[in-house]
Amino acid sequence: PDLVESLYTAFIHKYLTKESTLGLSDEAINDVMWAYNKQASLLMDSFQFEQTIELYEKALKIKPDHVVILGNYGNALSDRAKLKEDDDLFNKAFEQYEKALKIKPDHDVFGNYGCALSDLAKLKEDEDLFNKAFELYGKALKIQPDHADHLGNYGTALSDLAKLKKDEGLFNKAFDQYKKALKIKPDNVNIL
């Protein structure tokens, strides 16, 4: 990983600004974004949230409409918001998801957006936020009906609201989502 990380770092340092990418083809700029995303993922895996966020912000200065960067930036902000229990960071994450969806309305951002909303809903104990998250999971599952993680996360959000409301019907809905997810990934430890 150290060698891989240093290669991404070296590549990224060649393209620090939008001006440094002038003259590159769209495909080459996409490769630059891929390197930024990979480097940010490595940082995220080692819980270096501030550096991860800075890297995504640099990437977006080069290509502000890159859907994958926007979505993963939203994920990083959401993960940080969850740890810090910070509404402002959640809202900043939501902004990134919204930007990505304006560019590509059928993108897989819906599932991650739903997770972020359900995390905030759980923190705030807010049924309206849970319902908004459920809508997003529904949209994600229309695009990818066999996405086990979305099904499992939807189940978890339903279960969280069921606990809050002490509602057996919501638990049963959660079980249904988990069962659907297990048909796709029967050995998934998180879903089990």
CSV table of C-alpha atoms in Angstrom, one decimal:
chain,number,residue,atom,x,y,z
A,1,PRO,CA,0.0,0.0,0.0
A,2,ASP,CA,2.8,2.5,0.7
A,3,LEU,CA,4.2,2.1,-2.8
A,4,VAL,CA,0.7,2.4,-4.3
A,5,GLU,CA,0.0,5.5,-2.2
A,6,SER,CA,3.2,7.1,-3.2
A,7,LEU,CA,2.5,6.5,-6.9
A,8,TYR,CA,-0.9,8.1,-6.6
A,9,THR,CA,0.7,11.0,-4.6
A,10,ALA,CA,3.3,11.5,-7.3
A,11,PHE,CA,0.7,11.4,-10.1
A,12,ILE,CA,-1.6,13.8,-8.3
A,13,HIS,CA,1.2,16.3,-7.6
A,14,LYS,CA,1.6,16.6,-11.3
A,15,TYR,CA,-2.0,17.8,-11.6
A,16,LEU,CA,-2.7,20.1,-8.7
A,17,THR,CA,-4.8,22.7,-10.5
A,18,LYS,CA,-7.2,23.0,-13.3
A,19,GLU,CA,-4.5,24.9,-15.2
A,20,SER,CA,-2.2,21.8,-15.0
A,21,THR,CA,-4.8,19.7,-16.8
A,22,LEU,CA,-5.3,22.2,-19.7
A,23,GLY,CA,-4.8,20.4,-23.0
A,24,LEU,CA,-5.6,17.0,-21.5
A,25,SER,CA,-8.3,14.9,-23.1
A,26,ASP,CA,-11.5,14.2,-21.2
A,27,GLU,CA,-10.2,10.6,-20.8
A,28,ALA,CA,-6.9,11.8,-19.3
A,29,ILE,CA,-8.7,14.2,-16.9
A,30,ASN,CA,-10.9,11.2,-15.9
A,31,ASP,CA,-7.7,9.3,-15.1
A,32,VAL,CA,-6.5,12.2,-13.0
A,33,MET,CA,-9.8,12.1,-11.1
A,34,TRP,CA,-9.5,8.3,-10.7
A,35,ALA,CA,-6.1,8.9,-9.1
A,36,TYR,CA,-7.5,11.5,-6.7
A,37,ASN,CA,-10.3,9.2,-5.8
A,38,LYS,CA,-8.0,6.2,-5.2
A,39,GLN,CA,-5.7,8.4,-3.0
A,40,ALA,CA,-8.7,9.7,-1.1
A,41,SER,CA,-9.9,6.2,-0.6
A,42,LEU,CA,-6.6,5.1,0.9
A,43,LEU,CA,-6.7,8.1,3.2
A,44,MET,CA,-10.3,7.4,4.2
A,45,ASP,CA,-9.4,3.7,5.0
A,46,SER,CA,-6.8,5.0,7.5
A,47,PHE,CA,-9.3,7.5,9.0
A,48,GLN,CA,-7.5,10.5,7.8
A,49,PHE,CA,-10.7,12.4,7.3
A,50,GLU,CA,-9.4,16.0,7.0
A,51,GLN,CA,-6.8,15.0,4.3
A,52,THR,CA,-9.5,13.0,2.5
A,53,ILE,CA,-11.8,15.9,2.4
A,54,GLU,CA,-9.0,18.3,1.3
A,55,LEU,CA,-8.1,15.9,-1.6
A,56,TYR,CA,-11.7,15.7,-2.8
A,57,GLU,CA,-11.9,19.5,-2.7
A,58,LYS,CA,-8.8,19.8,-4.8
A,59,ALA,CA,-10.1,17.3,-7.3
A,60,LEU,CA,-13.4,19.2,-7.6
A,61,LYS,CA,-11.4,22.4,-8.4
A,62,ILE,CA,-10.1,20.6,-11.4
A,63,LYS,CA,-13.4,19.0,-12.5
A,64,PRO,CA,-16.3,20.3,-10.4
A,65,ASP,CA,-18.9,18.1,-12.3
A,66,HIS,CA,-17.2,14.7,-11.8
A,67,VAL,CA,-20.1,12.6,-10.4
A,68,VAL,CA,-17.9,9.9,-8.7
A,69,ILE,CA,-15.8,12.5,-6.9
A,70,LEU,CA,-18.9,14.4,-5.8
A,71,GLY,CA,-20.5,11.2,-4.5
A,72,ASN,CA,-17.4,9.9,-2.7
A,73,TYR,CA,-16.8,13.4,-1.3
A,74,GLY,CA,-20.3,13.2,0.0
A,75,ASN,CA,-19.5,9.8,1.6
A,76,ALA,CA,-16.4,11.2,3.2
A,77,LEU,CA,-18.3,14.1,4.6
A,78,SER,CA,-21.1,11.9,5.8
A,79,ASP,CA,-18.7,9.5,7.6
A,80,ARG,CA,-17.0,12.5,9.3
A,81,ALA,CA,-20.4,14.0,10.2
A,82,LYS,CA,-21.5,10.7,11.8
A,83,LEU,CA,-18.4,10.5,13.9
A,84,LYS,CA,-18.6,14.1,15.0
A,85,GLU,CA,-22.4,14.2,15.1
A,86,ASP,CA,-22.2,17.4,13.1
A,87,ASP,CA,-25.3,18.6,11.3
A,88,ASP,CA,-23.3,21.1,9.1
A,89,LEU,CA,-21.1,18.3,7.8
A,90,PHE,CA,-24.2,16.2,7.0
A,91,ASN,CA,-25.7,19.1,5.1
A,92,LYS,CA,-22.5,19.6,3.2
A,93,ALA,CA,-22.6,15.9,2.3
A,94,PHE,CA,-26.2,16.2,1.1
A,95,GLU,CA,-25.1,19.1,-1.1
A,96,GLN,CA,-22.5,17.0,-2.8
A,97,TYR,CA,-25.1,14.2,-3.4
A,98,GLU,CA,-27.5,16.7,-4.8
A,99,LYS,CA,-24.9,18.1,-7.2
A,100,ALA,CA,-24.1,14.6,-8.4
A,101,LEU,CA,-27.8,13.8,-9.0
A,102,LYS,CA,-28.3,17.0,-11.0
A,103,ILE,CA,-25.6,15.9,-13.3
A,104,LYS,CA,-26.6,12.2,-13.5
A,105,PRO,CA,-30.1,11.6,-12.0
A,106,ASP,CA,-29.8,7.8,-12.4
A,107,HIS,CA,-26.5,7.5,-10.6
A,108,ASP,CA,-25.9,5.2,-7.6
A,109,VAL,CA,-25.6,8.1,-5.3
A,110,PHE,CA,-29.2,7.5,-4.0
A,111,GLY,CA,-28.1,4.6,-1.8
A,112,ASN,CA,-25.3,6.5,-0.1
A,113,TYR,CA,-27.4,9.6,0.2
A,114,GLY,CA,-30.1,7.4,1.9
A,115,CYS,CA,-27.5,6.1,4.3
A,116,ALA,CA,-26.3,9.5,5.2
A,117,LEU,CA,-29.9,10.7,5.8
A,118,SER,CA,-30.7,7.7,7.9
A,119,ASP,CA,-27.6,8.3,10.0
A,120,LEU,CA,-28.7,11.8,10.7
A,121,ALA,CA,-32.3,10.6,11.3
A,122,LYS,CA,-31.0,8.1,13.9
A,123,LEU,CA,-28.9,10.8,15.5
A,124,LYS,CA,-31.8,13.3,15.6
A,125,GLU,CA,-34.5,10.7,16.2
A,126,ASP,CA,-36.4,12.3,13.3
A,127,GLU,CA,-39.1,10.2,11.6
A,128,ASP,CA,-39.3,12.7,8.7
A,129,LEU,CA,-35.6,12.2,7.9
A,130,PHE,CA,-36.1,8.5,8.0
A,131,ASN,CA,-39.0,8.8,5.5
A,132,LYS,CA,-36.8,10.8,3.2
A,133,ALA,CA,-34.1,8.2,3.5
A,134,PHE,CA,-36.6,5.5,2.6
A,135,GLU,CA,-37.5,7.4,-0.5
A,136,LEU,CA,-33.9,7.5,-1.5
A,137,TYR,CA,-33.4,3.8,-0.9
A,138,GLY,CA,-36.5,3.2,-3.1
A,139,LYS,CA,-34.9,5.3,-5.9
A,140,ALA,CA,-31.6,3.4,-5.5
A,141,LEU,CA,-33.4,0.1,-5.7
A,142,LYS,CA,-35.3,1.1,-8.8
A,143,ILE,CA,-31.9,1.6,-10.5
A,144,GLN,CA,-30.3,-1.5,-9.0
A,145,PRO,CA,-33.0,-3.8,-7.6
A,146,ASP,CA,-30.5,-6.5,-6.7
A,147,HIS,CA,-28.0,-4.3,-4.8
A,148,ALA,CA,-27.6,-6.2,-1.5
A,149,ASP,CA,-26.0,-3.3,0.3
A,150,HIS,CA,-28.8,-0.9,-0.4
A,151,LEU,CA,-31.3,-3.6,0.6
A,152,GLY,CA,-29.4,-4.2,3.9
A,153,ASN,CA,-29.0,-0.5,4.6
A,154,TYR,CA,-32.7,0.1,3.9
A,155,GLY,CA,-33.4,-2.8,6.4
A,156,THR,CA,-31.2,-1.2,9.0
A,157,ALA,CA,-32.9,2.2,8.6
A,158,LEU,CA,-36.3,0.6,9.0
A,159,SER,CA,-35.0,-1.3,12.1
A,160,ASP,CA,-33.7,2.0,13.6
A,161,LEU,CA,-37.0,3.7,13.1
A,162,ALA,CA,-38.8,0.6,14.4
A,163,LYS,CA,-36.8,0.8,17.6
A,164,LEU,CA,-37.5,4.5,17.9
A,165,LYS,CA,-41.3,4.0,17.4
A,166,LYS,CA,-41.5,0.5,19.0
A,167,ASP,CA,-43.3,-0.6,15.9
A,168,GLU,CA,-43.4,-4.3,15.1
A,169,GLY,CA,-44.7,-3.6,11.6
A,170,LEU,CA,-41.5,-1.7,10.7
A,171,PHE,CA,-39.4,-4.5,12.1
A,172,ASN,CA,-41.2,-6.9,9.7
A,173,LYS,CA,-40.5,-4.5,6.8
A,174,ALA,CA,-36.8,-4.5,7.9
A,175,PHE,CA,-36.8,-8.3,8.0
A,176,ASP,CA,-38.2,-8.4,4.4
A,177,GLN,CA,-35.3,-6.1,3.2
A,178,TYR,CA,-32.7,-8.3,4.9
A,179,LYS,CA,-34.2,-11.4,3.4
A,180,LYS,CA,-34.0,-9.9,-0.1
A,181,ALA,CA,-30.4,-8.9,0.5
A,182,LEU,CA,-29.5,-12.4,1.8
A,183,LYS,CA,-30.9,-14.0,-1.4
A,184,ILE,CA,-28.3,-12.0,-3.3
A,185,LYS,CA,-25.4,-12.2,-0.8
A,186,PRO,CA,-26.2,-15.2,1.6
A,187,ASP,CA,-22.8,-15.0,3.3
A,188,ASN,CA,-22.8,-11.2,4.0
A,189,VAL,CA,-21.9,-10.9,7.7
A,190,ASN,CA,-23.4,-7.4,8.0
A,191,ILE,CA,-26.7,-8.4,6.6
A,192,LEU,CA,-26.8,-11.6,8.7
